[in-house]
XYZ file of C-alpha atoms in Angstrom:
429
model
C 32.033 -9.288 -15.568
C 32.534 -13.015 -15.967
C 29.644 -15.299 -16.675
C 28.389 -17.538 -13.894
C 29.220 -21.174 -13.476
C 27.068 -23.924 -11.932
C 25.458 -24.532 -15.316
C 23.400 -21.356 -14.998
C 21.630 -20.617 -18.277
C 22.734 -17.333 -19.780
C 20.258 -14.495 -19.728
C 18.386 -14.215 -23.024
C 17.017 -10.696 -22.630
C 18.665 -7.972 -24.629
C 20.407 -5.209 -22.711
C 17.629 -2.817 -23.734
C 14.853 -5.147 -22.540
C 16.607 -5.827 -19.262
C 17.246 -2.115 -18.723
C 13.551 -1.402 -19.261
C 12.629 -4.100 -16.731
C 15.077 -2.723 -14.157
C 13.680 0.796 -14.591
C 10.121 -0.527 -14.264
C 11.019 -2.430 -11.101
C 12.646 0.613 -9.505
C 9.720 2.912 -10.309
C 7.325 0.323 -8.890
C 9.428 -0.103 -5.745
C 9.586 3.626 -5.071
C 5.822 3.995 -5.570
C 4.815 1.524 -2.873
C 5.806 3.586 0.185
C 5.857 7.081 -1.384
C 2.393 7.937 -0.036
C 3.154 7.154 3.607
C 3.390 10.055 6.029
C 6.382 10.450 8.323
C 4.321 9.049 11.195
C 3.206 6.049 9.118
C 6.842 5.305 8.267
C 7.709 4.761 11.931
C 7.222 1.012 11.707
C 7.082 -0.822 15.041
C 9.594 -3.581 15.609
C 8.219 -6.877 14.328
C 9.950 -10.029 13.224
C 7.954 -10.140 9.967
C 8.648 -6.608 8.648
C 11.618 -4.322 8.029
C 11.848 -0.558 8.628
C 11.161 1.304 5.351
C 14.551 2.997 5.016
C 16.263 -0.318 5.674
C 14.327 -2.425 3.152
C 14.330 0.209 0.414
C 18.038 0.848 0.968
C 18.742 -2.897 0.918
C 17.162 -3.174 -2.545
C 19.583 -0.546 -3.879
C 22.492 -2.115 -1.974
C 21.826 -5.568 -3.441
C 21.747 -4.202 -6.971
C 24.950 -2.224 -6.507
C 26.704 -5.130 -4.748
C 26.056 -7.611 -7.558
C 25.928 -5.374 -10.637
C 28.571 -2.672 -10.137
C 30.971 -3.576 -7.362
C 32.411 -6.802 -8.754
C 35.749 -7.266 -10.438
C 35.380 -8.512 -13.990
C 38.132 -11.036 -13.358
C 36.824 -12.264 -9.999
C 33.067 -11.676 -9.694
C 32.862 -13.409 -6.303
C 36.046 -11.949 -4.869
C 37.054 -8.495 -3.679
C 34.656 -5.694 -4.509
C 35.115 -2.046 -5.265
C 33.874 0.577 -2.817
C 30.189 1.367 -2.498
C 28.837 4.834 -3.221
C 28.103 5.011 0.530
C 30.983 3.970 2.762
C 28.679 2.436 5.405
C 26.427 0.614 2.914
C 27.673 -2.880 3.767
C 27.239 -2.328 7.503
C 23.728 -0.968 6.995
C 22.071 -3.029 4.275
C 23.735 -6.440 3.907
C 20.932 -8.775 5.019
C 23.385 -11.647 5.513
C 25.348 -9.798 8.196
C 23.013 -7.166 9.693
C 20.815 -8.730 12.423
C 17.122 -8.122 11.947
C 16.558 -6.498 15.333
C 19.373 -3.996 14.770
C 17.807 -2.536 11.644
C 15.579 -0.183 13.671
C 18.550 1.524 15.357
C 20.950 2.045 12.447
C 21.806 5.658 11.424
C 20.168 5.254 8.028
C 19.508 8.046 5.516
C 16.027 9.581 5.567
C 13.451 9.004 2.836
C 14.990 11.565 0.469
C 18.443 10.127 1.050
C 17.266 6.591 0.342
C 15.470 7.722 -2.828
C 18.653 9.434 -4.004
C 20.535 6.209 -3.283
C 18.009 4.201 -5.303
C 18.313 6.607 -8.232
C 22.116 6.574 -8.154
C 22.476 2.809 -7.867
C 20.064 2.272 -10.759
C 21.980 4.752 -12.943
C 25.227 2.920 -12.166
C 23.598 -0.415 -12.934
C 22.292 0.739 -16.301
C 25.724 2.076 -17.228
C 27.333 -1.249 -16.316
C 24.614 -3.212 -18.125
C 25.191 -1.343 -21.391
C 28.736 -2.698 -21.521
C 27.787 -6.374 -21.081
C 27.446 -9.269 -23.483
C 24.614 -11.792 -23.285
C 26.721 -14.101 -21.116
C 27.429 -11.365 -18.576
C 23.898 -10.447 -17.570
C 23.233 -13.059 -14.902
C 23.741 -10.628 -11.995
C 21.465 -8.019 -13.572
C 18.728 -10.636 -13.857
C 19.403 -11.615 -10.240
C 19.017 -8.002 -9.114
C 15.758 -7.713 -11.065
C 14.086 -10.787 -9.540
C 15.372 -9.807 -6.100
C 13.702 -6.397 -6.407
C 10.504 -7.971 -7.709
C 10.340 -10.232 -4.666
C 10.892 -7.312 -2.306
C 8.085 -5.383 -4.018
C 5.662 -8.069 -2.892
C 7.205 -7.955 0.587
C 6.540 -4.200 0.726
C 2.869 -4.827 -0.057
C 2.801 -7.557 2.588
C 4.089 -5.009 5.098
C 1.347 -2.515 4.198
C -1.188 -5.279 4.848
C 0.479 -6.436 8.081
C 0.647 -2.917 9.544
C -2.846 -1.870 8.359
C -1.408 0.867 6.162
C -3.137 2.252 3.062
C -2.300 1.331 -0.491
C -0.705 3.977 -2.728
C -3.158 6.332 -4.459
C -4.659 4.853 -7.578
C -4.412 1.267 -6.349
C -7.854 0.088 -5.379
C -8.506 -2.532 -2.744
C -9.141 -5.199 -5.312
C -10.601 -8.484 -4.210
C -8.078 -10.069 -6.493
C -8.912 -13.608 -5.422
C -12.608 -13.690 -6.301
C -13.433 -16.475 -8.721
C -16.327 -17.480 -10.923
C -18.665 -19.882 -9.201
C -18.059 -23.580 -9.827
C -19.617 -26.768 -8.436
C -18.482 -27.250 -4.846
C -15.839 -29.893 -4.429
C -14.927 -30.133 -8.119
C -11.735 -32.132 -8.689
C -9.579 -32.758 -11.693
C -7.961 -36.183 -11.980
C -4.361 -36.677 -13.058
C -2.916 -40.054 -14.105
C 0.509 -39.527 -12.561
C 3.492 -41.599 -13.658
C 7.112 -40.606 -14.142
C 7.651 -36.871 -14.080
C 10.689 -34.585 -14.269
C 10.426 -32.176 -11.327
C 12.353 -28.919 -11.686
C 14.038 -27.008 -14.503
C 15.668 -28.944 -17.320
C 19.335 -28.157 -17.962
C 18.561 -27.418 -21.579
C 15.534 -25.242 -20.740
C 14.976 -22.119 -22.822
C 16.840 -19.191 -21.305
C 13.967 -16.709 -21.395
C 13.899 -16.332 -17.631
C 16.063 -16.454 -14.557
C 16.614 -19.835 -12.863
C 17.135 -20.019 -9.083
C 19.473 -22.568 -7.545
C 16.649 -24.359 -5.728
C 14.935 -25.076 -9.087
C 17.979 -27.015 -10.368
C 17.843 -29.481 -11.818
C 15.012 -31.564 -13.259
C 15.045 -35.085 -11.821
C 12.665 -37.994 -12.426
C 10.164 -38.913 -9.737
C 7.084 -41.130 -9.732
C 3.694 -39.608 -8.928
C 0.704 -41.769 -8.077
C -2.635 -40.887 -9.656
C -4.239 -38.002 -7.762
C -7.263 -35.725 -7.761
C -6.834 -32.004 -7.071
C -9.459 -29.314 -6.516
C -9.885 -27.086 -9.545
C -10.116 -24.047 -7.241
C -8.591 -22.897 -3.999
C -10.642 -23.058 -0.804
C -12.949 -20.044 -0.573
C -13.773 -17.727 2.292
C -17.226 -19.297 2.516
C -15.778 -22.777 2.876
C -13.233 -21.670 5.433
C -15.787 -19.620 7.403
C -17.939 -22.750 7.707
C -14.932 -24.532 9.227
C -14.368 -21.662 11.684
C -18.056 -21.396 12.613
C -18.194 -25.143 13.285
C -15.504 -24.752 15.941
C -12.594 -25.941 13.843
C -10.017 -24.006 15.875
C -11.218 -25.656 19.107
C -11.070 -29.240 17.822
C -7.545 -30.317 18.700
C -7.904 -33.629 16.849
C -7.891 -31.733 13.541
C -4.509 -30.106 14.155
C -1.014 -31.494 13.857
C 1.283 -31.388 16.888
C 2.971 -28.306 15.444
C -0.410 -26.768 14.721
C -1.595 -27.349 18.292
C 1.592 -25.750 19.624
C 0.942 -22.734 17.382
C -2.645 -22.495 18.666
C -1.478 -22.580 22.280
C 1.071 -19.844 21.609
C -1.200 -17.509 19.644
C -4.686 -18.262 20.956
C -5.977 -17.974 17.378
C -9.669 -18.678 16.802
C -9.959 -17.516 13.185
C -7.718 -16.334 10.322
C -5.504 -13.304 10.621
C -7.291 -10.077 9.574
C -10.799 -11.474 10.199
C -13.246 -10.140 12.782
C -16.856 -10.998 13.569
C -19.404 -8.200 13.297
C -23.185 -7.960 13.506
C -23.593 -8.801 9.827
C -21.078 -11.651 9.936
C -17.377 -11.823 9.175
C -15.307 -8.891 7.924
C -11.724 -8.897 6.743
C -9.114 -6.181 6.681
C -7.684 -5.380 3.281
C -4.709 -3.127 3.968
C -6.145 -0.181 5.987
C -9.827 -0.891 5.288
C -12.273 -3.342 6.831
C -14.715 -4.819 4.299
C -17.371 -7.542 4.473
C -15.883 -10.959 3.842
C -16.284 -11.807 0.148
C -17.588 -15.355 0.368
C -16.659 -16.345 -3.195
C -13.067 -15.153 -2.853
C -10.170 -17.426 -2.032
C -9.284 -17.553 1.639
C -6.037 -15.690 2.240
C -3.590 -15.034 5.109
C -3.885 -18.527 6.546
C -0.802 -20.513 7.486
C 0.104 -24.100 6.725
C -1.236 -25.339 10.077
C -4.624 -23.747 9.409
C -4.688 -25.241 5.915
C -3.884 -28.713 7.288
C -6.602 -28.503 9.950
C -9.182 -27.522 7.316
C -8.053 -30.447 5.170
C -8.303 -32.876 8.064
C -11.849 -31.740 8.791
C -12.781 -32.075 5.108
C -11.102 -35.496 4.862
C -8.764 -34.059 2.257
C -5.058 -33.186 2.156
C -2.662 -30.574 0.804
C -0.949 -31.412 -2.487
C 2.755 -32.138 -2.540
C 4.824 -29.633 -4.478
C 5.465 -32.337 -7.099
C 1.720 -32.863 -7.587
C 1.193 -29.107 -7.807
C 3.898 -28.705 -10.454
C 2.622 -31.745 -12.359
C -0.889 -30.238 -12.453
C 0.404 -26.800 -13.464
C 2.583 -28.112 -16.262
C 0.011 -30.580 -17.604
C -3.086 -28.422 -17.414
C -2.220 -24.748 -17.822
C -1.775 -23.403 -21.373
C -1.723 -19.832 -20.088
C -2.301 -17.697 -17.029
C -5.916 -17.183 -15.949
C -5.072 -15.583 -12.641
C -4.176 -12.090 -11.470
C -0.597 -10.901 -11.043
C 1.224 -7.537 -10.803
C -1.491 -5.929 -8.631
C -2.772 -4.107 -11.704
C -6.262 -5.555 -12.082
C -9.230 -3.337 -11.310
C -11.854 -6.028 -11.841
C -12.944 -7.896 -8.716
C -13.277 -11.170 -10.586
C -10.678 -13.319 -12.274
C -12.550 -14.787 -15.230
C -12.116 -18.458 -16.000
C -11.353 -18.872 -19.677
C -11.594 -22.632 -19.947
C -12.456 -25.851 -18.119
C -9.883 -27.391 -15.809
C -7.604 -26.000 -13.134
C -8.133 -22.341 -12.279
C -5.683 -19.720 -11.079
C -2.667 -21.935 -10.600
C -0.602 -18.859 -11.428
C -1.745 -15.748 -9.618
C -4.388 -14.760 -7.056
C -2.774 -16.404 -3.995
C 0.317 -18.402 -3.170
C -0.676 -21.989 -2.406
C 0.640 -23.974 0.530
C 1.868 -27.476 -0.201
C 2.602 -30.417 2.081
C 6.279 -30.406 1.095
C 9.156 -29.143 3.223
C 11.583 -26.863 1.408
C 14.489 -29.159 0.601
C 17.244 -29.142 -2.042
C 16.850 -31.109 -5.233
C 19.342 -33.979 -5.686
C 21.946 -31.975 -7.640
C 21.607 -28.762 -5.675
C 24.604 -26.469 -5.507
C 24.339 -22.882 -4.260
C 24.526 -20.131 -6.832
C 26.647 -17.002 -6.155
C 23.938 -15.530 -3.905
C 24.409 -18.476 -1.563
C 22.062 -17.200 1.148
C 18.998 -17.317 -1.082
C 18.081 -20.981 -0.507
C 20.526 -23.011 1.556
C 19.929 -21.411 4.997
C 16.203 -22.154 4.816
C 16.173 -25.837 3.888
C 14.331 -28.070 6.332
C 12.278 -25.676 8.478
C 10.387 -23.862 5.710
C 7.424 -25.072 3.659
C 7.057 -24.803 -0.127
C 4.383 -22.568 -1.645
C 3.618 -22.473 -5.337
C 1.859 -20.316 -7.904
C 2.213 -16.611 -7.107
C -0.269 -14.080 -5.734
C -2.048 -11.014 -7.073
C 0.924 -9.018 -5.708
C 3.619 -11.085 -7.471
C 5.308 -9.603 -10.516
C 4.355 -11.651 -13.568
C 7.933 -11.855 -14.868
C 8.936 -13.695 -11.692
C 6.479 -16.542 -11.278
C 6.127 -19.698 -13.393
C 5.060 -23.326 -12.790
C 8.489 -24.421 -11.490
C 9.080 -21.460 -9.157
C 9.431 -22.448 -5.489
C 8.491 -19.950 -2.807
C 9.119 -20.846 0.828
C 8.044 -19.656 4.260
C 7.957 -21.084 7.753
C 4.631 -22.920 8.187
C 3.397 -20.583 10.947
C 3.615 -17.493 8.712
C 0.230 -16.077 7.733
C 1.372 -12.692 6.448
C 2.035 -13.832 2.847
C -0.829 -13.501 0.371
C -1.345 -17.256 0.657
C -4.217 -19.709 0.556
C -4.468 -23.334 -0.504
C -6.249 -25.927 -2.583
C -6.876 -29.511 -1.552
C -6.425 -33.023 -2.901
C -8.501 -36.145 -2.362
C -7.031 -38.682 0.042
C -5.275 -41.377 -1.907
C -7.811 -44.102 -1.130
C -10.585 -41.789 -2.358
C -9.006 -41.204 -5.772
C -11.149 -42.659 -8.523
C -10.169 -42.924 -12.135
C -11.959 -40.523 -14.494
């Protein structure tokens, strides 16, 4: 298998380490829907979910497509046959329309699990024969599966389905109490946004992260913590959803279409607000970060607070200048309801919730699509950048330069936001 062009850094993981990561990812993937009954697996058609046998099968298809079916001499050319003759017509997300995925003659759960086992075995056999320079596609398959694992958890939340046994409903976004409105000031200046060409090769680099380019950032002040449920509930209770002057034109159009009066998965009860965490309704944890709000809701809150969302450049600047290590929650493995703050400064920039930014998802100046060309390019312009990772993100995936992206009306991601002072309100420390 030839190594990849487009200046892609070679994978640095040994074959053994990468094999262990691939096995871990597959076991994790299979665990997320294994507890669902046959009735629970009959997902209704929705634009924001996939049927279980389609999404699980797609994960195996993607790995086989990139890791086993390529010609060594022409990795982007003709491919050898799949283990399943119909695999390309079932599971290729680039060619199979979303609405058709509910009516395909897919294998049942046992058949899909057998497919996942077989494709992983083939991948590990192919991986064992590679050199360091030939492991790009195996890294690609790993990060792709990690991203789908979070999508599977998003689907459980969206459809009010239970978590797998042994995974508690952790309030993974609860934070230690800090003074309300605390900001950290950053001096700004020239800053290289993105991944440097000569960056260490300890992790996979996506095409939309390439390459670092100098930009100027004005001094800014960013909240040390994300907006909490208590802060957002005060905005809701004060009639924030009914005050059209707080919403952008796009936000007002979204309100008219949806009739929303509060965040997704909230409901008002006698004792106050409750929120649904997967299949269970629980009292709203006031100290926790608000979650499942979209970009329009975040912007309206900011307008009411006379604040703003950070740009993605400001977010990355803060993350790279202030964070010596991760103080958030990732991997959905924490059993503690509180993410402890280890030091002064910015909290939970990596982990807990994805954070909306003000920036549209656009290519960097030297962008060129990598072999998986549909990863970034089709979504430029109408998606919004999120940064930081959530409690459900695999820790080997997220880092300060990673760019996630969703349409601004989406509230199903595990996403919240933090705010910045308006520029004329920024004072020097």
